[in-house]
XYZ file of C-alpha atoms in Angstrom:
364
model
C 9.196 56.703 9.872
C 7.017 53.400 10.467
C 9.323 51.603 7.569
C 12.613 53.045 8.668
C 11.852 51.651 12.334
C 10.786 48.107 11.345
C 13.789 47.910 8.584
C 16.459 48.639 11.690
C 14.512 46.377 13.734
C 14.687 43.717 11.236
C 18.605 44.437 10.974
C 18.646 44.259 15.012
C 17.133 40.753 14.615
C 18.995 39.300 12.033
C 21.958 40.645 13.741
C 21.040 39.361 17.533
C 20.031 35.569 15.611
C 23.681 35.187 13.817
C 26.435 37.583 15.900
C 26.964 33.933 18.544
C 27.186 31.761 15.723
C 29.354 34.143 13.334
C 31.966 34.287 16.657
C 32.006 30.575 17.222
C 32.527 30.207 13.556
C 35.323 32.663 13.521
C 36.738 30.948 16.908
C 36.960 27.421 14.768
C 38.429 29.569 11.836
C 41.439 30.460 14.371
C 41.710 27.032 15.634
C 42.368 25.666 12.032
C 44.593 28.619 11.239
C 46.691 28.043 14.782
C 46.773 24.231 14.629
C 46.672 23.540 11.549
C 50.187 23.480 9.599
C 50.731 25.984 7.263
C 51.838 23.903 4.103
C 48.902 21.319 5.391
C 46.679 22.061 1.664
C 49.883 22.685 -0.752
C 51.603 18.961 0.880
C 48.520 16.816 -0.773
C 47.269 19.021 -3.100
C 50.848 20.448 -4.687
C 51.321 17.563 -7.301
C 49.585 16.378 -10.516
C 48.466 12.760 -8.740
C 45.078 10.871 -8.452
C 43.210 12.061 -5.423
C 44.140 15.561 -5.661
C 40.492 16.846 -6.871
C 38.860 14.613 -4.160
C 41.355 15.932 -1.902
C 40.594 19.408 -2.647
C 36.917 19.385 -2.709
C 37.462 18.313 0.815
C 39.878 20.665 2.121
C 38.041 23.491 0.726
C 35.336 22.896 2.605
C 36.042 24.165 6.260
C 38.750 26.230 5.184
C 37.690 30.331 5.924
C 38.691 31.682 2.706
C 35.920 34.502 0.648
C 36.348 34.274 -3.216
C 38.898 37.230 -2.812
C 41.039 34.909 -0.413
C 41.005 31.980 -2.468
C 42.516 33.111 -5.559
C 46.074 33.677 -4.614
C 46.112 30.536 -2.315
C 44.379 27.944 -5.468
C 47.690 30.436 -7.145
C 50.178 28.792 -4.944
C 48.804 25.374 -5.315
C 48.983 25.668 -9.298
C 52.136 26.701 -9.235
C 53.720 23.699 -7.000
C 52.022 21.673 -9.179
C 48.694 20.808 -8.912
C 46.267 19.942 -11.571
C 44.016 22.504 -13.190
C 40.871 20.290 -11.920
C 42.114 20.520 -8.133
C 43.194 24.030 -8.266
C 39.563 24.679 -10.074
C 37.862 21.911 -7.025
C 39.900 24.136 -4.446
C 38.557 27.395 -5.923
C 34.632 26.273 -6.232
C 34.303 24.659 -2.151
C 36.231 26.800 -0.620
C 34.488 30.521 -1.038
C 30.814 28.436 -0.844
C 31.068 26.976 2.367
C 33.455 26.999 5.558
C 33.394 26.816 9.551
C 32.144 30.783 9.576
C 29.427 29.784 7.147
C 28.206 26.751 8.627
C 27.586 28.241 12.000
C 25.599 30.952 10.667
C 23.741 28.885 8.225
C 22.795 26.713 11.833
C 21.456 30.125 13.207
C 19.591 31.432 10.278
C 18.286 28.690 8.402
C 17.892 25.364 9.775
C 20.063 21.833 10.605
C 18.911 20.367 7.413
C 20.619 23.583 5.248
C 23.180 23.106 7.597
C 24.302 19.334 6.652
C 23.363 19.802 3.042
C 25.004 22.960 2.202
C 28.923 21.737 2.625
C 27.793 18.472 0.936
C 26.596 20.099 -1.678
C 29.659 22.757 -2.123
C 31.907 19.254 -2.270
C 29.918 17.873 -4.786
C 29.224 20.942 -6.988
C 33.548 20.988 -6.557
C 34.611 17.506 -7.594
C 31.853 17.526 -10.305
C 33.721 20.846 -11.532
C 37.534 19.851 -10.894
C 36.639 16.062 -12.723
C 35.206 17.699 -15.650
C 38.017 20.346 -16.103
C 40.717 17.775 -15.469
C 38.488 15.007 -18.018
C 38.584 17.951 -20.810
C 42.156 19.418 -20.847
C 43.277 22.613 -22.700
C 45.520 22.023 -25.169
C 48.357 24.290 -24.361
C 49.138 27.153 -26.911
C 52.782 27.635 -28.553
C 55.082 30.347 -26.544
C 52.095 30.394 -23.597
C 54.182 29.819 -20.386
C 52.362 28.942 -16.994
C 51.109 32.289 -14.877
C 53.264 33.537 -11.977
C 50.423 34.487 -8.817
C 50.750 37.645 -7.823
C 51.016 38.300 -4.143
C 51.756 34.796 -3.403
C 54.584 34.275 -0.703
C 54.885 30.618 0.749
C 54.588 30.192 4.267
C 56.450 27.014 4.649
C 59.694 27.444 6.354
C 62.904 25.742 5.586
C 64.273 23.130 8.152
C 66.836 25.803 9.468
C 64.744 28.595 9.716
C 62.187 26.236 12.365
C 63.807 26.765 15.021
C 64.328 30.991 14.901
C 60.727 31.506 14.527
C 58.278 32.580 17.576
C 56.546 29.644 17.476
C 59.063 27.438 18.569
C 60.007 27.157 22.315
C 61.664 24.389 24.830
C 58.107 24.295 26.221
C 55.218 22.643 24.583
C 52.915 24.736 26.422
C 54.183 28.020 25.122
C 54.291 26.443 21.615
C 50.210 25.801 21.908
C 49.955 29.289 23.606
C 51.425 30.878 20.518
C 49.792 29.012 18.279
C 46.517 29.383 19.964
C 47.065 33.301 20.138
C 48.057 33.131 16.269
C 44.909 31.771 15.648
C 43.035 34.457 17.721
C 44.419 37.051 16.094
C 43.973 36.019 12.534
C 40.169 35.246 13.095
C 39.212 38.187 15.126
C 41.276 40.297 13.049
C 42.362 39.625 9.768
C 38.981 37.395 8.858
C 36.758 39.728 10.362
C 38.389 42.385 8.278
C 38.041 39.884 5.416
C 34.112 38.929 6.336
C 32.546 41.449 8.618
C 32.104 44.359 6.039
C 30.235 41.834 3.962
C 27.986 39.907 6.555
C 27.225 43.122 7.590
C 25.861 44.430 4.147
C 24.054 40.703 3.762
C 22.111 41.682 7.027
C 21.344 44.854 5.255
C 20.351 43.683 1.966
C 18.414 40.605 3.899
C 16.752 43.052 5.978
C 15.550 45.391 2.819
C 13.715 42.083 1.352
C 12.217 40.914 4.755
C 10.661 44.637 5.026
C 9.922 45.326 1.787
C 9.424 41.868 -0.300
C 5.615 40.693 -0.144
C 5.340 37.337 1.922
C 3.936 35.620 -1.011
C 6.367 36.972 -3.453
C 7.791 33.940 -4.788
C 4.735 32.017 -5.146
C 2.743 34.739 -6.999
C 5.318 35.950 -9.404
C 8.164 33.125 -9.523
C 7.082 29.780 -8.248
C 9.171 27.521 -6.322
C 10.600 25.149 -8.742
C 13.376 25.205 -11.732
C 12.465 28.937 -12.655
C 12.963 30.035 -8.898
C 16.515 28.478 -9.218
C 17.392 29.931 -12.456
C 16.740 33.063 -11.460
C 19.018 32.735 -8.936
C 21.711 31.315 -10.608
C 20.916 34.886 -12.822
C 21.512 36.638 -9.624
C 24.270 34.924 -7.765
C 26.793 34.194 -10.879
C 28.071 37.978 -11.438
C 27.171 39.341 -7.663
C 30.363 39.173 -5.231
C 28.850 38.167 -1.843
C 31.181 35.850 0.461
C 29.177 32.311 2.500
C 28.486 33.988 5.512
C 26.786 36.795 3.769
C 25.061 35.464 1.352
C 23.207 33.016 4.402
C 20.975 36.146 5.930
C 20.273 36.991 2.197
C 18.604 33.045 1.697
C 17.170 33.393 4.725
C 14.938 36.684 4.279
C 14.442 34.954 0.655
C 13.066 31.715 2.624
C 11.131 33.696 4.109
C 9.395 35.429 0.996
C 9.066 32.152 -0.470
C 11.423 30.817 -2.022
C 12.242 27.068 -1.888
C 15.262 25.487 -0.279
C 16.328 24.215 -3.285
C 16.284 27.649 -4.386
C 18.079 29.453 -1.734
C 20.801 26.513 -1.774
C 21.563 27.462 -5.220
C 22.039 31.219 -3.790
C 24.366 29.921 -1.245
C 26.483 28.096 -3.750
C 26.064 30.248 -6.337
C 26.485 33.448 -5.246
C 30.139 32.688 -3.247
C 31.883 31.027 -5.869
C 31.448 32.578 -8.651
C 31.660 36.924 -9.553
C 32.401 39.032 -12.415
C 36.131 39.067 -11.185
C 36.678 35.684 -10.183
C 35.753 34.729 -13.879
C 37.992 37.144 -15.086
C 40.828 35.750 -12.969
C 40.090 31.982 -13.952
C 40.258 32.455 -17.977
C 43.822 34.205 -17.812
C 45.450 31.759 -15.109
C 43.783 28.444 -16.301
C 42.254 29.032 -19.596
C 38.954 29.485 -21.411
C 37.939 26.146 -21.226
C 38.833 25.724 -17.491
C 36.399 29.255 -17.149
C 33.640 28.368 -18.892
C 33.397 24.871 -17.038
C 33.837 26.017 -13.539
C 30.748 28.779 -14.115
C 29.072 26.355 -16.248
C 29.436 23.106 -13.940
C 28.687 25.585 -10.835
C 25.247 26.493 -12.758
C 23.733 22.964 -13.493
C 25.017 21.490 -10.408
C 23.847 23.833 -8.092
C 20.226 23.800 -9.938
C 20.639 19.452 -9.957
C 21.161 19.815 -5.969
C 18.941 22.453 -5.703
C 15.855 20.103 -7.240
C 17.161 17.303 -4.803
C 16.864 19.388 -1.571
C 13.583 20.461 -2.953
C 12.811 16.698 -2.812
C 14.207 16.146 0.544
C 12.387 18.717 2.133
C 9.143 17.474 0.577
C 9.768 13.669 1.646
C 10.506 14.933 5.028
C 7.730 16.387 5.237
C 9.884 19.770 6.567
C 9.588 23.430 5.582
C 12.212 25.994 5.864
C 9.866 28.757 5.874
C 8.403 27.272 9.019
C 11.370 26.462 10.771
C 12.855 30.250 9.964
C 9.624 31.561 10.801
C 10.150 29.509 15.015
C 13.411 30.886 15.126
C 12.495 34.692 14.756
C 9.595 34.423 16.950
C 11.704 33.088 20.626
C 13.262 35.396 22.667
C 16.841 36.871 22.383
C 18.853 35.974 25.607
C 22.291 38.084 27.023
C 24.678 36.192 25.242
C 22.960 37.204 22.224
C 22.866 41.020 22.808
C 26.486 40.775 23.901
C 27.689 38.809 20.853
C 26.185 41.170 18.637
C 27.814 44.171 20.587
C 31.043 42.240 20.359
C 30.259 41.546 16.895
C 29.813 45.142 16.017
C 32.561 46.457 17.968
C 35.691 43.918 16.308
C 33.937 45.332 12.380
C 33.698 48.749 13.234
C 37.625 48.320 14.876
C 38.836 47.571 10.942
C 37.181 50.979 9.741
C 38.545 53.283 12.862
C 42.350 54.180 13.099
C 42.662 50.740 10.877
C 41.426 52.226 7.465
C 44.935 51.870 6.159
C 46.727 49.102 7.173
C 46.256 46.079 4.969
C 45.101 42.448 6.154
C 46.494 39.810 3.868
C 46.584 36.638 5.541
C 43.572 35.409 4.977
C 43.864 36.083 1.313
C 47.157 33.536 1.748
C 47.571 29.615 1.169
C 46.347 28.813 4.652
């Protein structure tokens, strides 16, 4: 009974520390879904031209999109055109990092984690989307180009502007709309996208933080290369999404491990999963496949050493600074974020269990 008390406390805590960072993040998601235009991504990244991998390491970096989500929008970009190294760029930034996944990573880990983690996931990206693009497959006799399944563009033709919702004689209506658009798709569609998982991260963080030994890491793994190869182990077949995989790093941070090696989690674990794999070697080859897990692998472990580095010339520990932020005090906004919090997940699993959420598995 002693165990089962402290493991929902931990969950309480874990939950109070990231629910008013997880809602800003999703607030930001619906600001770039509102404002931003729809055919924004498939404009600069929908051609074969130099720039596009840069270009979509970039992009994918804010953009709110799991490793489920991504597939059918990098889909839509390969199909207008773009090259197999930006669709595979586009594919690798995008599930490791985004607004949702910074905020938390703020909340849970520390501002260091916080800088270096979307640098990182743009690195690990145009290191991945240069090397596919550097080694091209040679394309087989009779093998035509794959058709996305799912895939509907959003773009709307010149005519069709002007019948659509969003357009009005007022401009104020027109940033109403789009600001309620927005709304809707992050507290609805991406929580249904993100809240089942950040909600089994907080549970799988909160088994290690109650049952891992504090010293675990350093008695049994260490905290240099090995640490980060096991988690590369760990985090290239397991589906977790960026905002769950951060309270999963943390409670490992907190056990021990370095922040080189719970970066590698965090970029590791989101971008690549058995299916994801699966879905790269029939739409952009073998070659493309084995790069992207490859390239994700020794990157992440070559930025993983660096931060280690960092930290160490700093002068900072993660450990400590995790440790700070579990000890203060949880104010009201806290408890009422992570009532809200609770309240807009456990909405897509009562009277919703059927109806489908799609957008924000779309080219946003």
């Amino acid at each position: 009974m002693e165990i089962a008390i402290q493991y929902i406390t931990e969950v309480w805590e874990i939950l109070l520390e990231a629910a008013p960072y997880v809602l800003f993040g999703f607030f930001v998601a619906g600001l770039l879904k509102g404002f931003l235009p729809e055919d924004f991504v498939a404009r600069h990244l929908g051609s074969d031209k130099k720039g596009a991998v840069l270009k979509a390491s970039m992009f994918g970096v804010p953009l709110p999109l799991c490793s489920c989500g991504v597939i059918p929008a990098a889909a839509g970009l390969r199909q207008q055109g773009a090259s197999k190294g930006a669709t595979t760029s586009f594919m690798i930034s995008t599930p490791e990092t985004g607004v949702d996944s910074i905020a938390i990573t703020y909340a849970l880990l520390d501002p260091i984690m916080t800088i270096v983690r979307p640098v990182a996931a743009f690195i690990s990206a145009l290191t991945a989307g240069t090397l596919v693009d550097m080694f091209p497959e040679k394309p087989k006799p009779g093998k035509t180009e794959f058709t996305p399944l799912n895939f509907a563009p959003t773009t709307l033709k010149k005519e069709e502007e002007c019948t659509s919702g969003c357009c009005s004689s007022s401009a104020g209506k027109r940033f109403k709309d789009k600001f309620m658009t927005g709304m809707k798709f992050a507290f609805g569609e991406l929580v249904a996208d993100i809240g089942k998982w950040l909600f089994i991260g907080i549970l799988i963080a909160a088994v290690v933080s109650t049952f891992l030994p504090v010293t675990f890491f350093q008695d049994y793994v260490g905290d240099g290369l090995l640490s980060m190869i096991l988690m590369v182990v760990i985090g290239v077949p397991m589906y977790v999404c960026a905002t769950a995989s951060t309270p999963i790093a943390a409670a490992l941070a907190l056990k021990g491990l370095s922040p080189g090696g719970a970066l590698v989690f965090l970029l590791v674990g989101p971008a690549t999963n058995a299916a994801t794999i699966t879905v790269v070697a029939q739409t952009l080859g073998k070659r493309v496949a084995f790069i992207y897990v490859s390239s994700i692998a020794v990157t992440s472990v070559i930025l993983g050493l660096a931060v280690n580095w960092l930290y160490a010339k700093l002068g900072l520990s993660v450990f400590e600074w995790i440790n700070n932020v579990e000890t203060h005090q949880h104010g009201i906004i806290a408890y009422a974020s992570a009532i809200a919090l609770i309240i807009l997940v456990g909405k897509q699993f009562v009277g919703r269990g059927g109806q489908k959420h799609g957008a924000s598995c779309g080219c946003h």
